[in-house]
Amino acid sequence: MTISRFHKSTNGLSRLLAVLGLLVMQSGCATYYSHYAMFPAENSQGEPRTVRVSWQSAEYPDWWFLSDRATPITLETQCSERVWRLFDDSHAEAGSCGEGIRACADSGLDRVASGGGAANSNDQCMVVNATDPQARIAAVSGRLELLVTCEPASATKGEGKDAVNVDYIRASTVPYTVYTRKTLRGSLNARPPKFDSVACDPT
């Protein structure tokens, strides 16, 4: 084989490998989703509120070498500035208050609902699918069970005009059953609805 033919054949092989590599990479790319739910519940003061849970996920084909991934679950309660984030063991921020998908207490802000004592970072305040200690957010789809075991040490933070509401969903011995929606990220319906602020206006 002459040198020119050798270069042509190797160049052709290189191009073919590059194209094949590109196709493999594209077919192995993740599909990104947004997950959310809005559901009615009471806060610790017994006031009716809307609660919102949301997170995002990246899903890979079963044959791909990467596992599905997800952001922490964000939980917000209507009229409140308190935002909760629930982590699993795939997140570096996950606390040591338990296993599975959980949120740990914040010292000074929370107390254990069953006994009323002050809670700390070793106390689990919220857990998703508590019966599964290996639960991962990336595997949650369509339905989840949320167990809340803490309550705020105070429903407000600050005084007078500087006071803000930091209340959140009421603790319950029975998990809240939440049905979630899953949409392609970037689609028109990928964002969860906003809270209605009318319920928060002082009467």
Short mmCIF file of N, CA, C and O in Angstrom, two decimals, residues 46-119:
data_model
loop_
_atom_site.label_atom_id
_atom_site.label_comp_id
_atom_site.label_asym_id
_atom_site.label_seq_id
_atom_site.Cartn_x
_atom_site.Cartn_y
_atom_site.Cartn_z
N GLY A 46 -52.59 25.55 61.89
CA GLY A 46 -53.91 25.07 61.49
C GLY A 46 -54.53 25.89 60.37
O GLY A 46 -55.72 25.72 60.07
N GLU A 47 -53.74 26.75 59.74
CA GLU A 47 -54.26 27.57 58.64
C GLU A 47 -54.16 26.81 57.32
O GLU A 47 -53.14 26.16 57.04
N PRO A 48 -55.21 26.86 56.48
CA PRO A 48 -55.16 26.15 55.20
C PRO A 48 -54.15 26.80 54.26
O PRO A 48 -54.14 28.02 54.09
N ARG A 49 -53.29 25.99 53.70
CA ARG A 49 -52.24 26.49 52.81
C ARG A 49 -52.05 25.53 51.63
O ARG A 49 -52.45 24.37 51.68
N THR A 50 -51.41 26.04 50.61
CA THR A 50 -50.98 25.21 49.49
C THR A 50 -49.50 24.91 49.68
O THR A 50 -48.72 25.79 50.05
N VAL A 51 -49.12 23.67 49.45
CA VAL A 51 -47.72 23.24 49.59
C VAL A 51 -47.21 22.84 48.21
O VAL A 51 -47.92 22.20 47.43
N ARG A 52 -45.98 23.23 47.94
CA ARG A 52 -45.38 22.92 46.63
C ARG A 52 -44.10 22.11 46.82
O ARG A 52 -43.23 22.48 47.61
N VAL A 53 -43.99 21.01 46.10
CA VAL A 53 -42.74 20.26 46.05
C VAL A 53 -42.25 20.26 44.61
O VAL A 53 -43.05 20.20 43.67
N SER A 54 -40.93 20.34 44.42
CA SER A 54 -40.39 20.38 43.07
C SER A 54 -38.94 19.89 43.06
O SER A 54 -38.23 20.03 44.05
N TRP A 55 -38.53 19.32 41.95
CA TRP A 55 -37.14 18.93 41.74
C TRP A 55 -36.92 18.68 40.24
O TRP A 55 -37.88 18.70 39.46
N GLN A 56 -35.69 18.46 39.86
CA GLN A 56 -35.35 18.17 38.47
C GLN A 56 -34.53 16.90 38.40
O GLN A 56 -33.83 16.55 39.36
N SER A 57 -34.63 16.22 37.28
CA SER A 57 -33.89 14.96 37.13
C SER A 57 -33.27 14.85 35.75
O SER A 57 -33.69 15.51 34.80
N ALA A 58 -32.25 14.02 35.68
CA ALA A 58 -31.60 13.67 34.42
C ALA A 58 -31.66 12.16 34.29
O ALA A 58 -31.16 11.44 35.16
N GLU A 59 -32.31 11.67 33.24
CA GLU A 59 -32.49 10.24 33.06
C GLU A 59 -31.69 9.75 31.87
O GLU A 59 -31.73 10.34 30.79
N TYR A 60 -30.96 8.65 32.07
CA TYR A 60 -30.12 8.07 31.04
C TYR A 60 -30.71 6.75 30.56
O TYR A 60 -31.45 6.09 31.30
N PRO A 61 -30.37 6.32 29.33
CA PRO A 61 -30.83 5.00 28.86
C PRO A 61 -30.32 3.91 29.78
O PRO A 61 -29.27 4.05 30.42
N ASP A 62 -31.05 2.80 29.85
CA ASP A 62 -30.68 1.72 30.77
C ASP A 62 -29.28 1.18 30.49
O ASP A 62 -28.60 0.73 31.40
N TRP A 63 -28.87 1.23 29.23
CA TRP A 63 -27.56 0.65 28.89
C TRP A 63 -26.41 1.62 29.10
O TRP A 63 -25.25 1.26 28.99
N TRP A 64 -26.73 2.88 29.41
CA TRP A 64 -25.69 3.89 29.55
C TRP A 64 -24.96 3.72 30.87
O TRP A 64 -25.54 3.23 31.85
N PHE A 65 -23.70 4.11 30.92
CA PHE A 65 -22.88 3.85 32.11
C PHE A 65 -23.20 4.77 33.28
O PHE A 65 -22.79 4.51 34.40
N LEU A 66 -23.91 5.87 33.05
CA LEU A 66 -24.27 6.78 34.14
C LEU A 66 -25.64 6.44 34.70
O LEU A 66 -26.54 6.02 33.97
N SER A 67 -25.80 6.63 36.01
CA SER A 67 -27.09 6.41 36.65
C SER A 67 -27.92 7.69 36.59
O SER A 67 -27.38 8.79 36.46
N ASP A 68 -29.23 7.54 36.70
CA ASP A 68 -30.11 8.70 36.74
C ASP A 68 -29.75 9.58 37.93
O ASP A 68 -29.34 9.07 38.98
N ARG A 69 -29.92 10.87 37.75
CA ARG A 69 -29.57 11.82 38.81
C ARG A 69 -30.73 12.78 39.05
O ARG A 69 -31.59 12.96 38.19
N ALA A 70 -30.71 13.42 40.22
CA ALA A 70 -31.77 14.37 40.55
C ALA A 70 -31.26 15.43 41.51
O ALA A 70 -30.33 15.18 42.29
N THR A 71 -31.87 16.59 41.45
CA THR A 71 -31.58 17.65 42.41
C THR A 71 -32.29 17.32 43.72
O THR A 71 -33.15 16.42 43.76
N PRO A 72 -31.98 18.01 44.81
CA PRO A 72 -32.78 17.85 46.03
C PRO A 72 -34.24 18.23 45.77
O PRO A 72 -34.54 19.00 44.85
N ILE A 73 -35.12 17.70 46.59
CA ILE A 73 -36.53 18.09 46.53
C ILE A 73 -36.70 19.38 47.33
O ILE A 73 -36.29 19.46 48.49
N THR A 74 -37.31 20.36 46.72
CA THR A 74 -37.61 21.62 47.41
C THR A 74 -39.07 21.60 47.86
O THR A 74 -39.96 21.25 47.08
N LEU A 75 -39.29 21.95 49.13
CA LEU A 75 -40.65 22.01 49.67
C LEU A 75 -40.91 23.41 50.20
O LEU A 75 -40.13 23.94 51.01
N GLU A 76 -41.99 24.02 49.71
CA GLU A 76 -42.37 25.38 50.12
C GLU A 76 -43.82 25.39 50.58
O GLU A 76 -44.65 24.66 50.02
N THR A 77 -44.10 26.20 51.57
CA THR A 77 -45.45 26.35 52.09
C THR A 77 -45.95 27.76 51.80
O THR A 77 -45.24 28.73 52.05
N GLN A 78 -47.14 27.85 51.26
CA GLN A 78 -47.74 29.14 50.91
C GLN A 78 -47.67 30.11 52.09
O GLN A 78 -47.92 29.73 53.24
N CYS A 79 -47.31 31.36 51.82
CA CYS A 79 -47.23 32.47 52.78
C CYS A 79 -46.00 32.41 53.67
O CYS A 79 -45.83 33.27 54.55
N SER A 80 -45.14 31.42 53.48
CA SER A 80 -43.99 31.27 54.35
C SER A 80 -42.69 31.49 53.61
O SER A 80 -42.56 31.13 52.43
N GLU A 81 -41.70 32.05 54.31
CA GLU A 81 -40.37 32.25 53.73
C GLU A 81 -39.48 31.03 53.94
O GLU A 81 -38.40 30.95 53.38
N ARG A 82 -39.93 30.08 54.73
CA ARG A 82 -39.13 28.89 55.02
C ARG A 82 -39.14 27.93 53.82
O ARG A 82 -40.21 27.53 53.34
N VAL A 83 -37.98 27.60 53.33
CA VAL A 83 -37.84 26.66 52.21
C VAL A 83 -37.07 25.44 52.71
O VAL A 83 -35.97 25.56 53.25
N TRP A 84 -37.65 24.28 52.53
CA TRP A 84 -37.01 23.03 52.92
C TRP A 84 -36.40 22.34 51.71
O TRP A 84 -36.96 22.42 50.61
N ARG A 85 -35.28 21.65 51.91
CA ARG A 85 -34.69 20.85 50.85
C ARG A 85 -34.40 19.45 51.39
O ARG A 85 -33.75 19.31 52.43
N LEU A 86 -34.89 18.47 50.70
CA LEU A 86 -34.70 17.08 51.09
C LEU A 86 -33.65 16.45 50.19
O LEU A 86 -33.71 16.57 48.97
N PHE A 87 -32.69 15.77 50.81
CA PHE A 87 -31.56 15.18 50.10
C PHE A 87 -31.58 13.66 50.23
O PHE A 87 -32.22 13.11 51.13
N ASP A 88 -30.85 12.99 49.36
CA ASP A 88 -30.58 11.57 49.55
C ASP A 88 -29.06 11.38 49.59
O ASP A 88 -28.30 12.36 49.54
N ASP A 89 -28.61 10.14 49.69
CA ASP A 89 -27.19 9.89 49.88
C ASP A 89 -26.33 10.22 48.66
O ASP A 89 -25.10 10.21 48.74
N SER A 90 -26.96 10.54 47.53
CA SER A 90 -26.19 10.94 46.35
C SER A 90 -25.76 12.40 46.43
O SER A 90 -24.96 12.85 45.61
N HIS A 91 -26.28 13.13 47.42
CA HIS A 91 -25.95 14.55 47.58
C HIS A 91 -24.96 14.73 48.73
O HIS A 91 -25.16 14.19 49.81
N ALA A 92 -23.95 15.52 48.47
CA ALA A 92 -22.94 15.79 49.50
C ALA A 92 -23.54 16.54 50.69
O ALA A 92 -23.02 16.47 51.80
N GLU A 93 -24.65 17.25 50.46
CA GLU A 93 -25.25 18.06 51.52
C GLU A 93 -26.16 17.27 52.44
O GLU A 93 -26.71 17.82 53.40
N ALA A 94 -26.38 16.00 52.12
CA ALA A 94 -27.30 15.20 52.93
C ALA A 94 -26.82 15.14 54.39
O ALA A 94 -25.65 14.89 54.67
N GLY A 95 -27.73 15.38 55.31
CA GLY A 95 -27.39 15.37 56.72
C GLY A 95 -27.32 13.96 57.28
O GLY A 95 -27.65 12.98 56.61
N SER A 96 -26.90 13.87 58.52
CA SER A 96 -26.72 12.58 59.19
C SER A 96 -27.88 12.22 60.10
O SER A 96 -27.73 11.46 61.05
N CYS A 97 -29.06 12.79 59.82
CA CYS A 97 -30.20 12.56 60.69
C CYS A 97 -30.99 11.30 60.32
O CYS A 97 -32.00 11.00 60.95
N GLY A 98 -30.55 10.58 59.33
CA GLY A 98 -31.27 9.38 58.95
C GLY A 98 -30.86 8.89 57.57
O GLY A 98 -29.86 9.34 57.01
N GLU A 99 -31.66 7.98 57.03
CA GLU A 99 -31.39 7.40 55.72
C GLU A 99 -32.46 7.82 54.74
O GLU A 99 -33.45 8.45 55.10
N GLY A 100 -32.24 7.45 53.49
CA GLY A 100 -33.24 7.73 52.46
C GLY A 100 -33.30 9.20 52.09
O GLY A 100 -32.33 9.94 52.20
N ILE A 101 -34.47 9.63 51.68
CA ILE A 101 -34.70 11.02 51.26
C ILE A 101 -35.18 11.81 52.48
O ILE A 101 -36.29 11.59 52.95
N ARG A 102 -34.36 12.73 52.99
CA ARG A 102 -34.69 13.35 54.27
C ARG A 102 -34.24 14.81 54.33
O ARG A 102 -33.41 15.26 53.57
N ALA A 103 -34.83 15.49 55.31
CA ALA A 103 -34.41 16.84 55.67
C ALA A 103 -34.22 16.88 57.18
O ALA A 103 -35.08 16.42 57.93
N CYS A 104 -33.09 17.40 57.60
CA CYS A 104 -32.75 17.45 59.03
C CYS A 104 -33.20 18.77 59.64
O CYS A 104 -33.34 19.78 58.94
N ALA A 105 -33.39 18.76 60.93
CA ALA A 105 -33.82 19.96 61.65
C ALA A 105 -32.72 21.02 61.66
O ALA A 105 -31.54 20.71 61.51
N ASP A 106 -33.14 22.24 61.83
CA ASP A 106 -32.22 23.37 61.97
C ASP A 106 -32.30 23.83 63.43
O ASP A 106 -33.36 24.25 63.90
N SER A 107 -31.19 23.69 64.14
CA SER A 107 -31.18 24.04 65.56
C SER A 107 -31.67 25.47 65.78
O SER A 107 -31.24 26.40 65.10
N GLY A 108 -32.59 25.62 66.71
CA GLY A 108 -33.14 26.94 67.02
C GLY A 108 -34.39 27.27 66.23
O GLY A 108 -35.16 28.14 66.64
N LEU A 109 -34.60 26.60 65.09
CA LEU A 109 -35.77 26.90 64.26
C LEU A 109 -36.86 25.85 64.37
O LEU A 109 -38.02 26.14 64.09
N ASP A 110 -36.48 24.64 64.78
CA ASP A 110 -37.44 23.54 64.78
C ASP A 110 -37.51 22.85 66.14
O ASP A 110 -36.58 22.94 66.94
N ARG A 111 -38.61 22.17 66.35
CA ARG A 111 -38.76 21.33 67.52
C ARG A 111 -39.48 20.04 67.11
O ARG A 111 -40.20 20.01 66.10
N VAL A 112 -39.27 19.00 67.88
CA VAL A 112 -39.89 17.71 67.59
C VAL A 112 -41.37 17.79 67.93
O VAL A 112 -41.74 18.11 69.07
N ALA A 113 -42.23 17.50 66.97
CA ALA A 113 -43.67 17.70 67.16
C ALA A 113 -44.24 16.78 68.23
O ALA A 113 -45.12 17.18 68.99
N SER A 114 -43.76 15.56 68.32
CA SER A 114 -44.35 14.60 69.25
C SER A 114 -44.13 14.98 70.71
O SER A 114 -44.99 14.76 71.56
N GLY A 115 -42.96 15.56 71.02
CA GLY A 115 -42.68 15.90 72.41
C GLY A 115 -42.53 17.38 72.66
O GLY A 115 -42.53 17.82 73.82
N GLY A 116 -42.38 18.15 71.61
CA GLY A 116 -42.24 19.58 71.75
C GLY A 116 -40.86 20.06 72.11
O GLY A 116 -40.63 21.25 72.28
N GLY A 117 -39.91 19.12 72.27
CA GLY A 117 -38.55 19.52 72.63
C GLY A 117 -37.79 20.10 71.45
O GLY A 117 -38.13 19.87 70.29
N ALA A 118 -36.78 20.88 71.76
CA ALA A 118 -35.97 21.50 70.71
C ALA A 118 -35.31 20.43 69.86
O ALA A 118 -34.83 19.42 70.35
N ALA A 119 -35.30 20.66 68.55
CA ALA A 119 -34.68 19.72 67.62
C ALA A 119 -33.32 20.24 67.20
O ALA A 119 -33.04 21.44 67.26
#
